[in-house]
Amino acid sequence: MKVILFCGGLGTRIREYPESIPKPMIPIGHQPILWHLMNYYSQRGHNEFILCTGYKANVIKDFFLNYRPQAYADCIVSGFGTKIELLGKPEQDWRIALIDTGIWRNIGERLLAVREHVCNEEIFLANYSDGLSDVDLDDMIERFRNSDKLACFLAVRPHLSFHFADIQPNGSMRGFRTADRSDLWINGGFFLFRPGIFDFIRPGEELVQEPFTRLIEADALMAYKYEGFWRAMDTLKDRQILEDMVEQGAMPWRLTDAGSGHPARAVAGS
């Protein structure tokens, strides 16, 4: 299946990183988070990507045009660098369409801009390109295929690290309580679509606002609830958590990690 990756917006800059680096290219370990996400899909059999670029599109394009796997993989070098032999299983080959969808377009507009690339697909995938998960993609796809829906999104628990203030009407404090996530689900940025989704998007609309509202009214949207590993890279703290995981070799989004086990299943009732 083709995978659309939204990686062209201005995004929220993560402090400590210069404006010259678009968010999907911020490194997690030796590779940008975009690479980790593409590896997640390719390990599950999806090797054809459509990158909706925009802001600093040249940085993303240069990365793939000048990609050298030997810079990241174990290898043997001889002939003073003229001969390079990669050790271990080579990375899967990716077919990547780099489409400049403009700087100021939102997600809905970017999806419309690449419509011709997926209009003949039965199902295609999409992602915000700023988060990672170990969700069982095969199961997610199978449930979606067996439904009559046009769109599906990954519903995850938010990471809440703050406390709620319990304040009386007169301003007095009753106390603080920890955030309760038991009834909270948010959009995790992993999507499945059928081409019929395009009939629900109008020019200029954001994806999860007006179009998703129409899908809900038509009973054409489903959520895949998942309580396993998921983390978006919205802050420097998020990036550091992912960085620490890579340094420790604990990368649940990678199927080949020793001891990672089979991806957890969706929770009951999803």
Short mmCIF file of C-alpha atoms in Angstrom, two decimals:
data_model
loop_
_atom_site.label_atom_id
_atom_site.label_comp_id
_atom_site.label_asym_id
_atom_site.label_seq_id
_atom_site.Cartn_x
_atom_site.Cartn_y
_atom_site.Cartn_z
CA MET A 1 0.00 0.00 0.00
CA LYS A 2 1.15 3.55 -0.66
CA VAL A 3 2.01 5.70 2.33
CA ILE A 4 1.45 9.47 2.32
CA LEU A 5 3.68 11.33 4.76
CA PHE A 6 2.82 14.92 5.63
CA CYS A 7 6.18 16.60 6.15
CA GLY A 8 5.86 20.07 4.66
CA GLY A 9 4.31 22.33 7.29
CA LEU A 10 6.11 24.95 9.32
CA GLY A 11 5.27 22.92 12.41
CA THR A 12 6.18 23.70 15.98
CA ARG A 13 9.87 24.30 16.24
CA ILE A 14 11.55 22.24 18.92
CA ARG A 15 13.77 24.49 20.97
CA GLU A 16 17.50 23.84 20.57
CA TYR A 17 17.07 23.09 16.86
CA PRO A 18 17.68 25.69 14.14
CA GLU A 19 14.97 26.79 11.72
CA SER A 20 17.02 25.23 8.90
CA ILE A 21 15.95 21.73 10.02
CA PRO A 22 12.30 20.80 9.32
CA LYS A 23 10.67 18.84 12.13
CA PRO A 24 10.58 15.45 10.30
CA MET A 25 14.36 15.70 9.83
CA ILE A 26 15.22 16.17 13.51
CA PRO A 27 17.41 13.17 14.38
CA ILE A 28 16.49 10.38 16.75
CA GLY A 29 19.80 8.62 17.16
CA HIS A 30 21.67 8.75 13.87
CA GLN A 31 18.59 9.03 11.67
CA PRO A 32 15.77 11.58 11.38
CA ILE A 33 12.39 10.64 12.84
CA LEU A 34 11.07 10.54 9.25
CA TRP A 35 13.45 7.66 8.49
CA HIS A 36 12.36 5.76 11.61
CA LEU A 37 8.72 6.12 10.55
CA MET A 38 9.41 5.00 6.98
CA ASN A 39 11.29 2.00 8.37
CA TYR A 40 8.24 1.17 10.50
CA TYR A 41 6.08 0.97 7.37
CA SER A 42 8.64 -0.82 5.20
CA GLN A 43 9.22 -3.53 7.80
CA ARG A 44 5.50 -4.22 7.50
CA GLY A 45 5.63 -4.50 3.72
CA HIS A 46 4.79 -0.94 2.62
CA ASN A 47 7.71 0.48 0.62
CA GLU A 48 6.09 3.09 -1.64
CA PHE A 49 5.99 6.56 -0.13
CA ILE A 50 4.58 9.93 -1.15
CA LEU A 51 6.24 12.74 0.78
CA CYS A 52 4.21 15.96 0.89
CA THR A 53 7.03 18.45 1.30
CA GLY A 54 6.92 22.22 1.67
CA TYR A 55 8.91 24.00 4.37
CA LYS A 56 12.63 23.35 3.77
CA ALA A 57 11.73 20.80 1.09
CA ASN A 58 15.33 20.92 -0.16
CA VAL A 59 16.59 19.47 3.14
CA ILE A 60 14.32 16.43 2.84
CA LYS A 61 15.06 16.01 -0.85
CA ASP A 62 18.83 16.27 -0.34
CA PHE A 63 18.67 13.59 2.36
CA PHE A 64 17.23 11.02 -0.05
CA LEU A 65 19.16 12.14 -3.13
CA ASN A 66 22.44 11.79 -1.24
CA TYR A 67 21.49 8.91 1.02
CA ARG A 68 24.41 6.64 1.86
CA PRO A 69 23.43 3.53 3.84
CA GLN A 70 27.09 2.86 4.64
CA ALA A 71 27.10 5.98 6.81
CA TYR A 72 24.69 4.29 9.24
CA ALA A 73 25.25 0.54 8.77
CA ASP A 74 28.12 -1.76 9.70
CA CYS A 75 30.42 -2.08 6.70
CA ILE A 76 33.85 -3.03 5.44
CA VAL A 77 35.83 -0.36 3.60
CA SER A 78 38.76 -1.12 1.32
CA GLY A 79 40.62 0.57 -1.48
CA PHE A 80 40.78 3.75 0.61
CA GLY A 81 37.04 4.13 0.42
CA THR A 82 36.57 3.08 -3.20
CA LYS A 83 35.02 -0.26 -2.23
CA ILE A 84 32.32 -0.57 0.41
CA GLU A 85 30.77 -3.83 1.56
CA LEU A 86 27.67 -3.62 3.76
CA LEU A 87 27.42 -6.19 6.54
CA GLY A 88 24.16 -7.84 7.50
CA LYS A 89 20.83 -7.67 5.75
CA PRO A 90 20.54 -4.63 3.46
CA GLU A 91 17.77 -2.12 4.06
CA GLN A 92 14.67 -2.51 1.95
CA ASP A 93 14.51 -0.39 -1.17
CA TRP A 94 12.02 2.45 -1.00
CA ARG A 95 10.23 4.11 -3.89
CA ILE A 96 9.73 7.74 -2.86
CA ALA A 97 7.70 10.42 -4.62
CA LEU A 98 8.89 13.83 -3.38
CA ILE A 99 6.01 16.23 -4.04
CA ASP A 100 6.31 19.91 -3.14
CA THR A 101 2.84 20.74 -1.80
CA GLY A 102 3.74 24.27 -0.72
CA ILE A 103 4.65 25.87 2.58
CA TRP A 104 1.32 27.26 3.76
CA ARG A 105 -1.02 24.37 2.93
CA ASN A 106 -2.63 22.49 5.80
CA ILE A 107 -2.94 18.70 6.02
CA GLY A 108 -6.25 18.53 4.15
CA GLU A 109 -4.89 20.62 1.29
CA ARG A 110 -1.73 18.52 1.10
CA LEU A 111 -3.80 15.36 0.87
CA LEU A 112 -5.83 16.85 -2.00
CA ALA A 113 -2.59 17.90 -3.72
CA VAL A 114 -1.44 14.26 -4.07
CA ARG A 115 -4.85 12.81 -4.89
CA GLU A 116 -3.77 11.61 -8.33
CA HIS A 117 -1.10 9.39 -6.78
CA VAL A 118 -3.58 7.30 -4.75
CA CYS A 119 -6.93 7.66 -6.53
CA ASN A 120 -6.70 4.11 -7.91
CA GLU A 121 -5.72 2.49 -4.60
CA GLU A 122 -8.19 0.38 -2.68
CA ILE A 123 -6.66 1.60 0.60
CA PHE A 124 -3.77 3.94 1.29
CA LEU A 125 -1.99 4.99 4.46
CA ALA A 126 -1.05 8.42 5.80
CA ASN A 127 0.86 9.86 8.73
CA TYR A 128 1.72 13.18 10.36
CA SER A 129 5.42 12.17 10.35
CA ASP A 130 6.18 13.36 13.86
CA GLY A 131 5.39 10.32 16.01
CA LEU A 132 6.24 6.64 16.42
CA SER A 133 4.29 3.60 17.57
CA ASP A 134 4.43 -0.20 17.64
CA VAL A 135 0.75 -0.56 16.73
CA ASP A 136 -0.06 -3.77 14.84
CA LEU A 137 -0.55 -2.22 11.41
CA ASP A 138 -1.67 -5.48 9.81
CA ASP A 139 -4.50 -5.82 12.31
CA MET A 140 -5.45 -2.17 11.90
CA ILE A 141 -5.62 -2.57 8.13
CA GLU A 142 -7.59 -5.81 8.34
CA ARG A 143 -10.24 -4.31 10.61
CA PHE A 144 -10.53 -1.31 8.32
CA ARG A 145 -10.75 -3.47 5.19
CA ASN A 146 -13.57 -5.49 6.74
CA SER A 147 -15.53 -2.35 7.57
CA ASP A 148 -17.56 -0.10 5.31
CA LYS A 149 -15.74 3.04 6.50
CA LEU A 150 -13.82 5.51 4.36
CA ALA A 151 -11.31 6.60 6.99
CA CYS A 152 -9.67 5.26 10.13
CA PHE A 153 -7.35 6.93 12.64
CA LEU A 154 -5.22 5.61 15.46
CA ALA A 155 -6.74 6.62 18.81
CA VAL A 156 -4.21 6.73 21.64
CA ARG A 157 -3.95 7.88 25.23
CA PRO A 158 -2.40 11.35 25.68
CA HIS A 159 0.79 11.76 27.69
CA LEU A 160 -0.30 13.94 30.61
CA SER A 161 2.38 15.01 33.07
CA PHE A 162 0.54 17.83 34.80
CA HIS A 163 -1.98 18.14 37.64
CA PHE A 164 -5.43 19.69 37.50
CA ALA A 165 -6.23 22.48 39.94
CA ASP A 166 -9.54 21.97 41.75
CA ILE A 167 -10.73 25.54 42.36
CA GLN A 168 -13.88 26.67 44.17
CA PRO A 169 -16.09 29.44 42.67
CA ASN A 170 -14.64 31.97 45.16
CA GLY A 171 -11.11 31.18 44.07
CA SER A 172 -10.17 29.00 47.04
CA MET A 173 -8.30 25.80 46.31
CA ARG A 174 -9.68 22.37 47.09
CA GLY A 175 -6.41 20.81 46.03
CA PHE A 176 -4.68 19.23 43.04
CA ARG A 177 -5.45 15.95 41.34
CA THR A 178 -3.52 13.95 38.81
CA ALA A 179 -4.75 13.89 35.24
CA ASP A 180 -7.26 11.11 34.59
CA ARG A 181 -6.71 9.47 31.20
CA SER A 182 -9.37 6.78 31.58
CA ASP A 183 -11.81 8.49 29.22
CA LEU A 184 -9.35 10.41 27.06
CA TRP A 185 -8.44 9.39 23.53
CA ILE A 186 -6.63 11.56 20.99
CA ASN A 187 -5.72 11.35 17.33
CA GLY A 188 -2.34 9.59 17.09
CA GLY A 189 -1.59 10.72 13.52
CA PHE A 190 -1.69 7.27 11.87
CA PHE A 191 -4.42 7.08 9.19
CA LEU A 192 -6.01 4.61 6.76
CA PHE A 193 -8.10 5.92 3.87
CA ARG A 194 -10.14 4.80 0.92
CA PRO A 195 -10.22 7.15 -2.11
CA GLY A 196 -13.78 8.12 -1.17
CA ILE A 197 -12.21 10.39 1.48
CA PHE A 198 -11.62 13.00 -1.21
CA ASP A 199 -15.36 13.52 -1.63
CA PHE A 200 -15.46 14.83 1.95
CA ILE A 201 -12.66 17.41 1.68
CA ARG A 202 -13.27 20.94 0.41
CA PRO A 203 -10.48 23.30 -0.71
CA GLY A 204 -8.80 25.04 2.21
CA GLU A 205 -10.10 22.66 4.89
CA GLU A 206 -8.02 21.01 7.60
CA LEU A 207 -8.31 17.21 7.58
CA VAL A 208 -9.66 16.43 11.05
CA GLN A 209 -12.05 19.33 11.35
CA GLU A 210 -14.69 19.79 8.63
CA PRO A 211 -13.95 16.59 6.59
CA PHE A 212 -13.93 14.32 9.64
CA THR A 213 -17.12 15.95 10.90
CA ARG A 214 -18.79 15.05 7.60
CA LEU A 215 -17.43 11.50 7.85
CA ILE A 216 -18.88 11.15 11.34
CA GLU A 217 -22.27 12.37 10.13
CA ALA A 218 -22.12 9.78 7.33
CA ASP A 219 -20.95 7.05 9.76
CA ALA A 220 -17.85 6.63 7.59
CA LEU A 221 -15.09 7.18 10.19
CA MET A 222 -13.68 4.59 12.59
CA ALA A 223 -11.16 4.78 15.42
CA TYR A 224 -8.62 2.07 16.17
CA LYS A 225 -8.08 2.33 19.93
CA TYR A 226 -4.58 1.40 21.07
CA GLU A 227 -2.94 1.52 24.49
CA GLY A 228 0.52 0.28 23.53
CA PHE A 229 3.57 2.34 22.72
CA TRP A 230 2.98 5.67 21.01
CA ARG A 231 4.78 8.98 21.33
CA ALA A 232 4.63 12.16 19.28
CA MET A 233 7.71 14.38 19.12
CA ASP A 234 6.12 17.70 20.06
CA THR A 235 8.67 18.96 22.58
CA LEU A 236 12.35 18.69 23.38
CA LYS A 237 11.39 16.32 26.21
CA ASP A 238 9.59 14.02 23.75
CA ARG A 239 12.61 14.04 21.49
CA GLN A 240 14.94 13.24 24.41
CA ILE A 241 12.75 10.30 25.48
CA LEU A 242 12.91 8.85 21.96
CA GLU A 243 16.64 9.56 21.78
CA ASP A 244 17.22 7.70 25.05
CA MET A 245 15.21 4.74 23.75
CA VAL A 246 17.39 4.52 20.64
CA GLU A 247 20.59 4.78 22.66
CA GLN A 248 19.37 1.93 24.89
CA GLY A 249 18.35 -0.19 21.91
CA ALA A 250 14.72 -0.11 23.03
CA MET A 251 12.89 0.71 19.80
CA PRO A 252 9.47 -1.01 19.91
CA TRP A 253 8.52 0.41 16.50
CA ARG A 254 11.21 -1.81 14.92
CA LEU A 255 10.20 -5.42 14.33
CA THR A 256 13.80 -6.64 14.27
CA ASP A 257 14.68 -5.52 17.79
CA ALA A 258 15.63 -8.45 19.97
CA GLY A 259 13.17 -8.94 22.76
CA SER A 260 10.65 -6.48 21.37
CA GLY A 261 8.08 -9.24 20.95
CA HIS A 262 5.00 -9.13 18.79
CA PRO A 263 3.25 -5.75 18.64
CA ALA A 264 0.46 -5.45 21.18
CA ARG A 265 -3.09 -5.75 19.89
CA ALA A 266 -5.76 -3.12 19.96
CA VAL A 267 -7.83 -2.89 23.12
CA ALA A 268 -11.23 -4.53 23.28
CA GLY A 269 -14.05 -2.46 21.88
CA SER A 270 -11.99 -0.59 19.32
#
